[in-house]
Every structure is written in structure tokens, then in C-alpha cells.
mmCIF file with all atom_site columns, C-alpha atoms and ligand atoms in Angstrom:
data_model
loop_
_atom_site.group_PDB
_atom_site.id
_atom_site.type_symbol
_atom_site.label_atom_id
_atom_site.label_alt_id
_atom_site.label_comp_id
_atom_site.label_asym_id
_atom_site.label_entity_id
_atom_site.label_seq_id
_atom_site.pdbx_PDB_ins_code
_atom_site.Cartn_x
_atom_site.Cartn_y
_atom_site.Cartn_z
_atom_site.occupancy
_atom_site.B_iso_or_equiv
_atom_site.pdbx_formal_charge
_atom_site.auth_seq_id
_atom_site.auth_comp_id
_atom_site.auth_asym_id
_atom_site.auth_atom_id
_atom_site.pdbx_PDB_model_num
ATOM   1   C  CA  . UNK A 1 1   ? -42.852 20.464 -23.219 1.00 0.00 ? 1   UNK A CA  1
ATOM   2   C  CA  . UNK A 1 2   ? -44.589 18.809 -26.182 1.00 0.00 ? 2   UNK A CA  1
ATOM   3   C  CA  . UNK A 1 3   ? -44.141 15.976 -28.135 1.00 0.00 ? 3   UNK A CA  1
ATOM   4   C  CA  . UNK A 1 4   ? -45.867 14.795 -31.797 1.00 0.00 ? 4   UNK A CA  1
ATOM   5   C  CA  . UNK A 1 5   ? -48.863 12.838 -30.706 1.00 0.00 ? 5   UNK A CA  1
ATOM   6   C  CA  . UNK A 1 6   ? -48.659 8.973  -32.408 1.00 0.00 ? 6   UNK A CA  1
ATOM   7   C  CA  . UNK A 1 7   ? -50.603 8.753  -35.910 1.00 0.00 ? 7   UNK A CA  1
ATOM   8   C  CA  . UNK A 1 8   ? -53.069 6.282  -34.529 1.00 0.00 ? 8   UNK A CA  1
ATOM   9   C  CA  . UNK A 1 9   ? -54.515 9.211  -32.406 1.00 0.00 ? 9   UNK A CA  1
ATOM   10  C  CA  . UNK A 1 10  ? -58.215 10.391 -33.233 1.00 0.00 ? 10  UNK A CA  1
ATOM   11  C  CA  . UNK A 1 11  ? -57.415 12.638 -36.169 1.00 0.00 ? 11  UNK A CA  1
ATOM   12  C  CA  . UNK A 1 12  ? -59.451 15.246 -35.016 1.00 0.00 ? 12  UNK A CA  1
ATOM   13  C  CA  . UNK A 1 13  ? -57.483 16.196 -32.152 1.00 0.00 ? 13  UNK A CA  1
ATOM   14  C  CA  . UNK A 1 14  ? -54.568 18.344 -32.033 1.00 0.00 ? 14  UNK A CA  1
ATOM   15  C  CA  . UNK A 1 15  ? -51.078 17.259 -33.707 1.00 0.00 ? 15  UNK A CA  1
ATOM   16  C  CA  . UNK A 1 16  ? -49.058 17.580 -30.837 1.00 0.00 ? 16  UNK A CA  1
ATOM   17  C  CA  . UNK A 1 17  ? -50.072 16.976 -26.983 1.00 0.00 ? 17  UNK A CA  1
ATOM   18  C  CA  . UNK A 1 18  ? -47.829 17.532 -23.889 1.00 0.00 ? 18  UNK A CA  1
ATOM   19  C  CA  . UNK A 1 19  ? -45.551 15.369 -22.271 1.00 0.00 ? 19  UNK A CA  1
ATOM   20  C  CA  . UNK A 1 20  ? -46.839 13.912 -18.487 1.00 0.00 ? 20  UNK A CA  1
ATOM   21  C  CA  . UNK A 1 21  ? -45.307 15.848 -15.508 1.00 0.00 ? 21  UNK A CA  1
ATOM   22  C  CA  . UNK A 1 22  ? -43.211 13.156 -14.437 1.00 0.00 ? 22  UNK A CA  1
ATOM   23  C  CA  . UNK A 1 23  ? -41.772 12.931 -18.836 1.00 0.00 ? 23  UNK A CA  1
ATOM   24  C  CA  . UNK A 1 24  ? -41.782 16.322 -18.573 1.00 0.00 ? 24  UNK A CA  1
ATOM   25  C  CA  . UNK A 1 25  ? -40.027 17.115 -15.541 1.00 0.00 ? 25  UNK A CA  1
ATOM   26  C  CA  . UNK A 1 26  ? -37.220 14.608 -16.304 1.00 0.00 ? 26  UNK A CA  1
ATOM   27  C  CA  . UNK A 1 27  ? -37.070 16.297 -20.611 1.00 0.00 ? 27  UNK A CA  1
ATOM   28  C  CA  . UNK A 1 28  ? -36.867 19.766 -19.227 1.00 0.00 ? 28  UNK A CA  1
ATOM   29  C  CA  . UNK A 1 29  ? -34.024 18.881 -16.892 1.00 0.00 ? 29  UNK A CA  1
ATOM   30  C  CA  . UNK A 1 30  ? -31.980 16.965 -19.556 1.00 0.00 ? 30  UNK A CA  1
ATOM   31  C  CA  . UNK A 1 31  ? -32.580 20.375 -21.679 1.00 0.00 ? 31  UNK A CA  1
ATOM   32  C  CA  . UNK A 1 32  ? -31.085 22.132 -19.292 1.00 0.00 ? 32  UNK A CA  1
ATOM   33  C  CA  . UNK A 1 33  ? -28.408 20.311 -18.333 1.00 0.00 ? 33  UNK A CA  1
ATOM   34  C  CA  . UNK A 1 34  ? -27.206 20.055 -22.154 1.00 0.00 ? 34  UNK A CA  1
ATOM   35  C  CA  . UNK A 1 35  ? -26.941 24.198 -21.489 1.00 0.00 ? 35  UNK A CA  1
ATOM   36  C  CA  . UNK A 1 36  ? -25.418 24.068 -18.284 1.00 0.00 ? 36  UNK A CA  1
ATOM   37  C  CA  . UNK A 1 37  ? -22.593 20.980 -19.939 1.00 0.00 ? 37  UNK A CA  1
ATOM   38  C  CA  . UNK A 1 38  ? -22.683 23.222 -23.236 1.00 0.00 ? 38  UNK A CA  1
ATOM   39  C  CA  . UNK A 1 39  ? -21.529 26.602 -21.586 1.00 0.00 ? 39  UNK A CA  1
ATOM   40  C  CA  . UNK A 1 40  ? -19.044 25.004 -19.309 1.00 0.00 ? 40  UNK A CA  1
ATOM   41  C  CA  . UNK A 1 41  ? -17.439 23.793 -22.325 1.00 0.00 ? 41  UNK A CA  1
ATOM   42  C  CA  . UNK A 1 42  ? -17.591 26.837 -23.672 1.00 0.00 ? 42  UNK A CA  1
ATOM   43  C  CA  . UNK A 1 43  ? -15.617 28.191 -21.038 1.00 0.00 ? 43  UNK A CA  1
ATOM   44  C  CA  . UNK A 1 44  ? -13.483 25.790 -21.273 1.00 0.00 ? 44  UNK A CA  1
ATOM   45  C  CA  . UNK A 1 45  ? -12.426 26.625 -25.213 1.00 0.00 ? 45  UNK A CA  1
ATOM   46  C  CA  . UNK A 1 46  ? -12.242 30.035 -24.529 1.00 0.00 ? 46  UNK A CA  1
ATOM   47  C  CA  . UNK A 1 47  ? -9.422  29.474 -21.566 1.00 0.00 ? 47  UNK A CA  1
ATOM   48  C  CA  . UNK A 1 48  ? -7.620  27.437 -23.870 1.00 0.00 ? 48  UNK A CA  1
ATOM   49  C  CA  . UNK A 1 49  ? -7.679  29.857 -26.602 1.00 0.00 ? 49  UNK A CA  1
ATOM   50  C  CA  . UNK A 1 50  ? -7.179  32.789 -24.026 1.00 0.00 ? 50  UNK A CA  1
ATOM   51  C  CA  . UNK A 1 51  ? -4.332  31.061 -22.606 1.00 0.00 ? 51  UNK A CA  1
ATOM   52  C  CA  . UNK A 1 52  ? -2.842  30.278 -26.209 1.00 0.00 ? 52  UNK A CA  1
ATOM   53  C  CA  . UNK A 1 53  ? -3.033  33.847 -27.223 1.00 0.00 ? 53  UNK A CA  1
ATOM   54  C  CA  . UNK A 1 54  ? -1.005  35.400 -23.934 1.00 0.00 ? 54  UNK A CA  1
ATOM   55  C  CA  . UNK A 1 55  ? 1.846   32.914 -24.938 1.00 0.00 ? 55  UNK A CA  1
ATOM   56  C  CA  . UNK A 1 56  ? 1.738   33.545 -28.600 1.00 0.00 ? 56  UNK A CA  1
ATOM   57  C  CA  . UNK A 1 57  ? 4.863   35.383 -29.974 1.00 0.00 ? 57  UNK A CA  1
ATOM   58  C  CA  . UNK A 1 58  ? 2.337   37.501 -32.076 1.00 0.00 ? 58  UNK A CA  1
ATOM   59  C  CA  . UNK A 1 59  ? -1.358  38.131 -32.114 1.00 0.00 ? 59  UNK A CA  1
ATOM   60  C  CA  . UNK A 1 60  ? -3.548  36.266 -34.397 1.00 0.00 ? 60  UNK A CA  1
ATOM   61  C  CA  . UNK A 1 61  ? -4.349  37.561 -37.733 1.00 0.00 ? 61  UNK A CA  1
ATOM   62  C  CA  . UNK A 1 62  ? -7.738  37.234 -37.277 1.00 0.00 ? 62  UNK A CA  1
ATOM   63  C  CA  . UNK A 1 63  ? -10.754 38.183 -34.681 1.00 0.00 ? 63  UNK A CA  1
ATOM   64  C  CA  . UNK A 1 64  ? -11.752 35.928 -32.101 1.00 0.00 ? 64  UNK A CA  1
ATOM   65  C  CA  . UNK A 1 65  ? -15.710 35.417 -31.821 1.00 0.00 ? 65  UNK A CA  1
ATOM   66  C  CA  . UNK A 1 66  ? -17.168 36.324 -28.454 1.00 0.00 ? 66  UNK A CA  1
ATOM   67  C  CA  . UNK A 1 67  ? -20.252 33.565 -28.364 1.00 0.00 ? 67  UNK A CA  1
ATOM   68  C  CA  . UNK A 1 68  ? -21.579 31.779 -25.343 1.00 0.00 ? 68  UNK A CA  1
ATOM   69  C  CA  . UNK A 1 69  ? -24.774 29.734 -24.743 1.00 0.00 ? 69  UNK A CA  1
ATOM   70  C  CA  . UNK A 1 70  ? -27.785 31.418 -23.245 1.00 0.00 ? 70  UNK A CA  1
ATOM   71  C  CA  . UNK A 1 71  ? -28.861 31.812 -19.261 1.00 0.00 ? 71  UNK A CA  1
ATOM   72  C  CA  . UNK A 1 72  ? -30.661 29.477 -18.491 1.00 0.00 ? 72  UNK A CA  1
ATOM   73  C  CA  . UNK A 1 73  ? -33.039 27.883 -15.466 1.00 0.00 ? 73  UNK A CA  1
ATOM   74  C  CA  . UNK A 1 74  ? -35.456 25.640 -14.480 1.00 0.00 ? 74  UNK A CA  1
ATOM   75  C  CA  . UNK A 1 75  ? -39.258 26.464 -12.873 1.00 0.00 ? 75  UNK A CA  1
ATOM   76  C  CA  . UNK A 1 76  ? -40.981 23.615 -11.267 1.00 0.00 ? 76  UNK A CA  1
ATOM   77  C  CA  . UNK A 1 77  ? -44.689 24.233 -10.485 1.00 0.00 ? 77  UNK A CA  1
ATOM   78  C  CA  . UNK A 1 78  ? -45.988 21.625 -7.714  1.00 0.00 ? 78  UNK A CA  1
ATOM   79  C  CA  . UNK A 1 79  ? -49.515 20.874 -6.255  1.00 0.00 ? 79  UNK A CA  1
ATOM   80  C  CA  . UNK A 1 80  ? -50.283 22.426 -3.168  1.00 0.00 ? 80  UNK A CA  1
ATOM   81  C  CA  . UNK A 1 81  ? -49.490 19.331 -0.430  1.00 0.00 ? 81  UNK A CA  1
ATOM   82  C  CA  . UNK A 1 82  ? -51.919 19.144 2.476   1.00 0.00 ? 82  UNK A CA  1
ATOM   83  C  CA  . UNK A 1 83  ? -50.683 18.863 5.724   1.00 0.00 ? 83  UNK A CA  1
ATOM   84  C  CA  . UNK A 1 84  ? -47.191 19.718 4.574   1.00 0.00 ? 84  UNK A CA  1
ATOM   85  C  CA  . UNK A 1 85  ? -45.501 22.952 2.776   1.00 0.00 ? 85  UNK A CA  1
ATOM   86  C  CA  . UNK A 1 86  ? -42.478 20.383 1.870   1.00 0.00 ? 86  UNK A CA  1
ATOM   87  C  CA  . UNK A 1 87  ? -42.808 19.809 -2.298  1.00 0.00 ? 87  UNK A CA  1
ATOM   88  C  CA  . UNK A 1 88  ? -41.548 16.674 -3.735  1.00 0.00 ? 88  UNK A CA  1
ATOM   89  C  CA  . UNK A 1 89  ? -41.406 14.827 -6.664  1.00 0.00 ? 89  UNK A CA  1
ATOM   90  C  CA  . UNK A 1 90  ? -44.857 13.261 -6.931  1.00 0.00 ? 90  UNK A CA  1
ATOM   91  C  CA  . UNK A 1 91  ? -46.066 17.000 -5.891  1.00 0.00 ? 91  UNK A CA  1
ATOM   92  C  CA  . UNK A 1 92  ? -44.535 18.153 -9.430  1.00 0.00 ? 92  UNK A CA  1
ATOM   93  C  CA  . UNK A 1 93  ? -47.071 19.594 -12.075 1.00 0.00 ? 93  UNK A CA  1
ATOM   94  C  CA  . UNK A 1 94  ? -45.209 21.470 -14.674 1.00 0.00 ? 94  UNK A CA  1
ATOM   95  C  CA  . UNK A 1 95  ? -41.681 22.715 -15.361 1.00 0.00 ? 95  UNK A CA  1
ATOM   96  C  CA  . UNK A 1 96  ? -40.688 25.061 -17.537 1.00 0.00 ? 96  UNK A CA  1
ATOM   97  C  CA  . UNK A 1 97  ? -37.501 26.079 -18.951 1.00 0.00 ? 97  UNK A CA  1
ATOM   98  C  CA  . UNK A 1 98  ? -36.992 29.461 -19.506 1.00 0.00 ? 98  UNK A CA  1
ATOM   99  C  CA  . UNK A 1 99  ? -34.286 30.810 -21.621 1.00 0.00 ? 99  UNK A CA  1
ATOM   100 C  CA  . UNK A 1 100 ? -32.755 34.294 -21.693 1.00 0.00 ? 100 UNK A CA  1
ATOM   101 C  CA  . UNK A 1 101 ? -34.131 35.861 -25.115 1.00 0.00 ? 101 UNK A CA  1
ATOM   102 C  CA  . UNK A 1 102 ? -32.167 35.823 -27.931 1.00 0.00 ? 102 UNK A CA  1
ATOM   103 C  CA  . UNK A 1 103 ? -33.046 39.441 -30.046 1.00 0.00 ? 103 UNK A CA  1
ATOM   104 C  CA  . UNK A 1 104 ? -34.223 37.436 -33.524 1.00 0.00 ? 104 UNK A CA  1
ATOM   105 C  CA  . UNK A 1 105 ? -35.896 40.801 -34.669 1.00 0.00 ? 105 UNK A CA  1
ATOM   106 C  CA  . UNK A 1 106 ? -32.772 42.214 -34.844 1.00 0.00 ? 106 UNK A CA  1
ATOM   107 C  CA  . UNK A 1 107 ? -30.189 39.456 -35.038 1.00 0.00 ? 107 UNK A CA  1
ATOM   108 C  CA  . UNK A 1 108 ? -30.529 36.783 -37.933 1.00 0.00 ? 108 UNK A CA  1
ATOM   109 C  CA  . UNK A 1 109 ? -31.064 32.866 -36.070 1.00 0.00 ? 109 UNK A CA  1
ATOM   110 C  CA  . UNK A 1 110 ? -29.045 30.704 -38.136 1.00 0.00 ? 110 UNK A CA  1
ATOM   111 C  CA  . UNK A 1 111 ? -27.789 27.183 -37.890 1.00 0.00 ? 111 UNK A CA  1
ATOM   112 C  CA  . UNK A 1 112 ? -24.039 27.257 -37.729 1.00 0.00 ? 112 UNK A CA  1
ATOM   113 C  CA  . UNK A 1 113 ? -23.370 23.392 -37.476 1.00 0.00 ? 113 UNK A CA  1
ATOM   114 C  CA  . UNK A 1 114 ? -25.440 20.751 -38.005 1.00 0.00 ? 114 UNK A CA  1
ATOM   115 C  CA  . UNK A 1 115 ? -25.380 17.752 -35.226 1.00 0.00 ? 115 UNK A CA  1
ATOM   116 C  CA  . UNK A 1 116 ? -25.312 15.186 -38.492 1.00 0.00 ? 116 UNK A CA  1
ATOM   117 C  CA  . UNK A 1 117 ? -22.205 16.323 -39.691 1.00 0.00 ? 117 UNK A CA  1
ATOM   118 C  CA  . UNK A 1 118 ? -18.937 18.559 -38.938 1.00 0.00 ? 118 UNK A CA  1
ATOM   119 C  CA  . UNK A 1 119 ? -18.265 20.799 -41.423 1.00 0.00 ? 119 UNK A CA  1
ATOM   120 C  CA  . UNK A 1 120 ? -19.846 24.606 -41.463 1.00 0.00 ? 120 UNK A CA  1
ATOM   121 C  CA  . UNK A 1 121 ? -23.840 24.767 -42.752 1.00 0.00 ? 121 UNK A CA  1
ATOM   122 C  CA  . UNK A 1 122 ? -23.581 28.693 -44.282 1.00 0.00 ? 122 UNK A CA  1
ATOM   123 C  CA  . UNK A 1 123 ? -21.193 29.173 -47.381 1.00 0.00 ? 123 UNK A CA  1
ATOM   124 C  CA  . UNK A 1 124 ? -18.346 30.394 -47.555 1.00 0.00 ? 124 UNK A CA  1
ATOM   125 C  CA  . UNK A 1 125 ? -19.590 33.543 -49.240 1.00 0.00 ? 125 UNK A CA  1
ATOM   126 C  CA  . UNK A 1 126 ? -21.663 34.001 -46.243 1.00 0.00 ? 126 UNK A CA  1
ATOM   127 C  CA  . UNK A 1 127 ? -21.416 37.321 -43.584 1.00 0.00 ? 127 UNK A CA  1
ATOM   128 C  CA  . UNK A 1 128 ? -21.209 34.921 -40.810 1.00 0.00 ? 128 UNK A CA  1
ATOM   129 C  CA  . UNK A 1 129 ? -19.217 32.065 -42.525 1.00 0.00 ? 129 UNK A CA  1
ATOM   130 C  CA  . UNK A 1 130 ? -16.400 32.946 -40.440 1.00 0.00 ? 130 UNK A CA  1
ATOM   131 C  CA  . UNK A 1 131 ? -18.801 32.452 -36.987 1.00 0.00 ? 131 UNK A CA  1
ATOM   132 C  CA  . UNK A 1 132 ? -19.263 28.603 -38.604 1.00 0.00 ? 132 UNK A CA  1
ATOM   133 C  CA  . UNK A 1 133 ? -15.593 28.498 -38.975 1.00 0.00 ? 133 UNK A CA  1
ATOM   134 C  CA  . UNK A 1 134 ? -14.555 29.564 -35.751 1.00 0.00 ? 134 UNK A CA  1
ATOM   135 C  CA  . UNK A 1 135 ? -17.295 27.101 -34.050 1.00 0.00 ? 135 UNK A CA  1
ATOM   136 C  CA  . UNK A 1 136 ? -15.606 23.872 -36.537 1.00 0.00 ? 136 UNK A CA  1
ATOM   137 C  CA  . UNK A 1 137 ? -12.470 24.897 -35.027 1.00 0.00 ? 137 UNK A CA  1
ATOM   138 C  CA  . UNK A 1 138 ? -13.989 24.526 -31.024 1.00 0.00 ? 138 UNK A CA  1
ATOM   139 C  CA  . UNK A 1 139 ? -15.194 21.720 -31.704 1.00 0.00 ? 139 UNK A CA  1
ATOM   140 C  CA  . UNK A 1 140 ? -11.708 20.581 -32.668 1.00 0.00 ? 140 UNK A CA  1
ATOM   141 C  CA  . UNK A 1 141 ? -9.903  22.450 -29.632 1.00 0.00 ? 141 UNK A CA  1
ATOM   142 C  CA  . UNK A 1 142 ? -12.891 20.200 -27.046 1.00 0.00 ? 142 UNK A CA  1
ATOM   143 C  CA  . UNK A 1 143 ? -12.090 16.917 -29.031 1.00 0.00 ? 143 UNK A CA  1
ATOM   144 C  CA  . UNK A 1 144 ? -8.379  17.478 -28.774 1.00 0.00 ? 144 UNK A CA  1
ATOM   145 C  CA  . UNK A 1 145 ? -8.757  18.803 -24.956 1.00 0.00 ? 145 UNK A CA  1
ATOM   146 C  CA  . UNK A 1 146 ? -10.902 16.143 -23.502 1.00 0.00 ? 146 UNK A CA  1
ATOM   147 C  CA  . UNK A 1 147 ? -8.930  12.890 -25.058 1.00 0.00 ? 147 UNK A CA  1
ATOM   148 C  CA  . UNK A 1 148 ? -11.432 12.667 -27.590 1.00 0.00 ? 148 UNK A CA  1
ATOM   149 C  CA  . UNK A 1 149 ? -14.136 12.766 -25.473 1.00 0.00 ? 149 UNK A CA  1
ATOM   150 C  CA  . UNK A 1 150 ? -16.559 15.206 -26.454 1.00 0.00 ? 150 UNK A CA  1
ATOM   151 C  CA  . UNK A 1 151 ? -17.616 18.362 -28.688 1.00 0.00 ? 151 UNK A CA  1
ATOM   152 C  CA  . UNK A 1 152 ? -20.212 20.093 -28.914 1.00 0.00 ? 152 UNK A CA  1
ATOM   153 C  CA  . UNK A 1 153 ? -22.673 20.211 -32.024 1.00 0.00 ? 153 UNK A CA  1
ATOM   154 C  CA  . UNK A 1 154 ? -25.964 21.484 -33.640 1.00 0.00 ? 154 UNK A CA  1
ATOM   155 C  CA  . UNK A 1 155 ? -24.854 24.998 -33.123 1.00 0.00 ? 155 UNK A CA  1
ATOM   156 C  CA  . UNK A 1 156 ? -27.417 27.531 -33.718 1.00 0.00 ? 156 UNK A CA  1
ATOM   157 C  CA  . UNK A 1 157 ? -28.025 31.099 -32.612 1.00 0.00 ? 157 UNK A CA  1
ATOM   158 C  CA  . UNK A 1 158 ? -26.642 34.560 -33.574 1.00 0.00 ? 158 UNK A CA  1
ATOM   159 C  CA  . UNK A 1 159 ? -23.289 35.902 -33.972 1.00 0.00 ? 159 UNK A CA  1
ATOM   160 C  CA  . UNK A 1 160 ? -23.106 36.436 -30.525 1.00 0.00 ? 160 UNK A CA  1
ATOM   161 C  CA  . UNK A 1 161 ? -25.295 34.012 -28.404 1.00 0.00 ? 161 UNK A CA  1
ATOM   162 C  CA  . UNK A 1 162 ? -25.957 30.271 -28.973 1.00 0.00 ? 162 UNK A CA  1
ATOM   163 C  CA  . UNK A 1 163 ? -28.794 27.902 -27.404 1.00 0.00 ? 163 UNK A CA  1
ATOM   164 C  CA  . UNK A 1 164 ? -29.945 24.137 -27.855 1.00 0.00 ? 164 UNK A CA  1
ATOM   165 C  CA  . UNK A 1 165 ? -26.878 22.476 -28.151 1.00 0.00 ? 165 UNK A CA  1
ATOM   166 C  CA  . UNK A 1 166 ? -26.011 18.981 -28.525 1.00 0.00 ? 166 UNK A CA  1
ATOM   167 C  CA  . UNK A 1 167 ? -23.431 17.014 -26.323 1.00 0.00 ? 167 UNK A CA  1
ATOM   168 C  CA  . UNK A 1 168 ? -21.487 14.821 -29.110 1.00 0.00 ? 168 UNK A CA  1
ATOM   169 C  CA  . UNK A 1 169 ? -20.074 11.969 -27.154 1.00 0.00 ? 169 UNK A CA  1
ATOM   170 C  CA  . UNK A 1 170 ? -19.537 7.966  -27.117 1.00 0.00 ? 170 UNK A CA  1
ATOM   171 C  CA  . UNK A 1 171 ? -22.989 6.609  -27.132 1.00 0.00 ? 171 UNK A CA  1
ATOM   172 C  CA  . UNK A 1 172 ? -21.770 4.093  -24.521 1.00 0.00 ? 172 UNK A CA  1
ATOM   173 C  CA  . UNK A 1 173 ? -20.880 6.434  -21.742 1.00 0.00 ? 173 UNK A CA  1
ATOM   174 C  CA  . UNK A 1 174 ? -23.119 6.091  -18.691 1.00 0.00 ? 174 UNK A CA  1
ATOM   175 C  CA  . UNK A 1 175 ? -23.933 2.412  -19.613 1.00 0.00 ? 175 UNK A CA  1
ATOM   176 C  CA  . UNK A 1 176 ? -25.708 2.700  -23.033 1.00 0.00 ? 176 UNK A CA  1
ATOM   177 C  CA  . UNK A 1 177 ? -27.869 5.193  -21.427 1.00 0.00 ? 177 UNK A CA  1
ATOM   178 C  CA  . UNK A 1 178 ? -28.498 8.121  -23.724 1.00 0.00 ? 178 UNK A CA  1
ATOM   179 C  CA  . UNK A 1 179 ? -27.698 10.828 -21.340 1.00 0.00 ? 179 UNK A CA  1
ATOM   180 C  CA  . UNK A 1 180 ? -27.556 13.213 -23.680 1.00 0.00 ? 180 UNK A CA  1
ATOM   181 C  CA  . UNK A 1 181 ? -30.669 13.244 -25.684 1.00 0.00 ? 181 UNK A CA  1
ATOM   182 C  CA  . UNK A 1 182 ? -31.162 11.554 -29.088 1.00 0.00 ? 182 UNK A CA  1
ATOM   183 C  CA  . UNK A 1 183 ? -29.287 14.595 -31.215 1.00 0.00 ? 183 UNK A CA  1
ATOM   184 C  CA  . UNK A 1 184 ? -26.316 12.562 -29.829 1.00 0.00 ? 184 UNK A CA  1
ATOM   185 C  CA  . UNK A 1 185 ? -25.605 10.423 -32.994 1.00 0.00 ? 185 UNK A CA  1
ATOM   186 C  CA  . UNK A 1 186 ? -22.770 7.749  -32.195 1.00 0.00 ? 186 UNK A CA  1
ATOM   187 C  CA  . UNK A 1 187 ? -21.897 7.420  -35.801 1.00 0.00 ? 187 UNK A CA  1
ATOM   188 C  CA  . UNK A 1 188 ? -21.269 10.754 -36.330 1.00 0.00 ? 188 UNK A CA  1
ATOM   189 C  CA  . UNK A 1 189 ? -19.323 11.010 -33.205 1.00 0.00 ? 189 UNK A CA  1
ATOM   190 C  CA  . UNK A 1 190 ? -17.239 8.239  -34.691 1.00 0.00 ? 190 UNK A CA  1
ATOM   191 C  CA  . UNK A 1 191 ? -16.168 10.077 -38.010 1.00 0.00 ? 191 UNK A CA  1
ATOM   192 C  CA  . UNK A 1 192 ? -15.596 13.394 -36.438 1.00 0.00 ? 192 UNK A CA  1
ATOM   193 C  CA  . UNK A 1 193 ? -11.718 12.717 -37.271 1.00 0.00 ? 193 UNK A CA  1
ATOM   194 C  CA  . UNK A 1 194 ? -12.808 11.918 -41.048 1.00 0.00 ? 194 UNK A CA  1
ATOM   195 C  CA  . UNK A 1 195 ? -15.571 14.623 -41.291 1.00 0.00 ? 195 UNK A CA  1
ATOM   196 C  CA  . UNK A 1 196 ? -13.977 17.480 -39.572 1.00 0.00 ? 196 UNK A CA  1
ATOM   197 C  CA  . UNK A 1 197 ? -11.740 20.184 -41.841 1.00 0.00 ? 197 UNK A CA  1
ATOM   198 C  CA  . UNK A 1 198 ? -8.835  22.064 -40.473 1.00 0.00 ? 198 UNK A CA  1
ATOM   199 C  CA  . UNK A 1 199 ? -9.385  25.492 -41.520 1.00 0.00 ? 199 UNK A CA  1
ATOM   200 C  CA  . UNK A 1 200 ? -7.108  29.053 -40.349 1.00 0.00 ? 200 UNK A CA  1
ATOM   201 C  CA  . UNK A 1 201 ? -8.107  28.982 -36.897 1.00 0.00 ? 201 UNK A CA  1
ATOM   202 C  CA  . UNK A 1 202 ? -6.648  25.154 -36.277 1.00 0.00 ? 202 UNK A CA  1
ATOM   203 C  CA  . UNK A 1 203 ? -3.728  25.874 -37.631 1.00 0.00 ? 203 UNK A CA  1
ATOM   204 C  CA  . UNK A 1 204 ? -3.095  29.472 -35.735 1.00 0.00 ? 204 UNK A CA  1
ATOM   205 C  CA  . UNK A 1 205 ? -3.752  27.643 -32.441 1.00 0.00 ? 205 UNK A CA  1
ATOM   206 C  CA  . UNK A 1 206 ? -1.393  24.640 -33.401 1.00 0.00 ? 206 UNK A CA  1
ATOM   207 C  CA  . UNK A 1 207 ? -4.586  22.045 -32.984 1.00 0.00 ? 207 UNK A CA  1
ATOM   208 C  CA  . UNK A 1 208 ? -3.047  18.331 -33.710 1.00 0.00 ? 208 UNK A CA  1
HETATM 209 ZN ZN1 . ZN  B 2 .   ? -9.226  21.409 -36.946 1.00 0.00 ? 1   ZN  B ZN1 1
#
């Protein structure tokens, strides 16, 4: 993992320089864990609309997006230990996450939501506007679910599979500890209720 290196640097070196193993170890597992959080909540919408759906009088008028968040896993490399075969912490070198590939040679990468705000990035006139909408309206169905809680944001991907998600959540959970990462702007957590829009699928699913 690397990070911009700080302008008082020797200029002639390279922009960017990567992270120690211990900054690095701890980043890569935060990344991850944002996927891991991110697809169980996922899951989560999908139940609820699943569920809402098999008790629905008729079926909805429109089609239901099949999206999740990438596979995902962590690879620690460690030092070779003498005298012992048992790794550990201090043993770490590098991690890595890898990432299932998402097919961008044949699948456009677009940003469907922005983390700074709640409404859908494409326009309307848009092929994939609807994929925008249908994500606006998940994030309404996990803020609605949770007791206001949580949603997720910054959603980016294809039509079909999305990666590096942001946990949108009250900065003070965990103690003023930024568990999350530093996507996860309080202030626009705050005016979710203000910035969000109803649109077809709310309504369809009876969202509050
Ligand atoms: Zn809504």
C-alpha cells in the first residue's frame, strides 16, 4: 500500500513511497474489513428486499439489480523466524490485498455514488442511471434497517460488481476512533435525511 510522500521530501525522489509493514499491515486490514462490513450489508438489503417481494400482492414494476461487492482476502508475507516456524506480528513484511478482478475491458467502471453526498453521480439520461437509483434506494433500506445507523457510500464498480466502499456511520462510534477510514465524513452522515431523494424504488418497497 502507498501513500503521497510529504512535499518537504527531496524532490527528486519518487511522488509516492510505501507505507511501513506495521502502517501497512494495519491499512490493508481496515480495507478489507470495509469489504467484508460492505458485502454483509449487502446481504442484508437484498433479504429485506427478497423478503418484501414474496409478500408483495404483485411483483414490482421494475427489475431488481443483482450487484454485490467483490471477493476479497488478505496475504501476509512474514520474515523467516529463526529458531521458530510460528509467524507473528513483528515477523510481518508485507500484506497485500487482493481483489477478485472486475472485467473493466469489457464492463464500463463508473462511480455510482459519491461518499460526499447522497444523491446518484450519472444522469438521468444515463444507461446505468437506474443502477445509481437502485443503490440511493439501499442506502435508504440500511439507514431505515439499522435505526439509522449506517449505509453504505462511494459506490463504484460495474453494473454487476462493486468494490471500495465506504462505511457511512456516526463518527463517534468506537470512541472517536475512525474505524472506518477517513471516506467516513460525519457531516455528511448527518444530512443523509436532508440529502437523500426518494425515488420509484422507495416508494415500491414502502421505505419510511
Ligand atoms: Zn428513499
Amino acid at each position: 500500500m502507498y501513500r503521497r510522500r510529504s512535499k518537504n521530501t527531496d524532490s527528486n525522489s519518487s511522488a509516492v513511497t510505501r507505507y511501513s509493514y506495521a502502517d501497512e499491515y494495519a491499512l490493508t486490514v481496515q480495507e478489507a474489513n470495509l469489504l467484508y462490513w460492505a458485502s454483509s450489508l449487502m446481504g442484508f438489503t437484498y433479504s429485506f428486499i427478497n423478503h418484501f417481494i414474496t409478500n408483495a400482492p404483485v411483483e414490482p414494476p421494475f427489475n431488481i439489480p443483482q450487484l454485490r461487492f467483490v471477493h476479497a482476502g488478505v496475504a501476509v508475507v512474514h520474515d523467516q523466524v529463526s529458531g521458530t516456524n510460528v509467524a507473528n506480528v513483528s515477523s510481518i513484511h508485507r500484506t497485500y490485498l487482493l481483489e477478485e478482478l472486475i472485467d473493466t475491458e469489457n464492463e464500463d467502471f463508473l462511480k455510482f455514488i459519491h461518499n460526499g453526498n447522497a444523491l446518484p453521480l450519472l444522469p438521468p439520461s444515463h444507461p446505468l442511471y437506474q443502477i445509481a437509483e437502485f443503490l440511493c434506494f439501499t442506502q435508504h433500506v440500511q439507514y431505515f434497517k439499522t435505526d439509522r445507523a449506517v449505509f453504505l457510500s462511494d459506490l463504484q464498480g460495474t453494473k454487476t460488481l462493486l468494490t471500495d466502499p465506504q462505511i457511512m456511520t456516526s463518527p463517534e462510534i468506537a470512541g472517536g476512533n475512525n474505524i472506518f477510514g477517513e471516506g467516513n465524513v460525519g457531516k455528511v452522515f448527518k444530512e443523509f435525511p436532508e440529502q437523500h431523494a426518494c425515488n420509484d424504488y422507495c416508494e415500491w418497497f414502502k421505505l419510511p
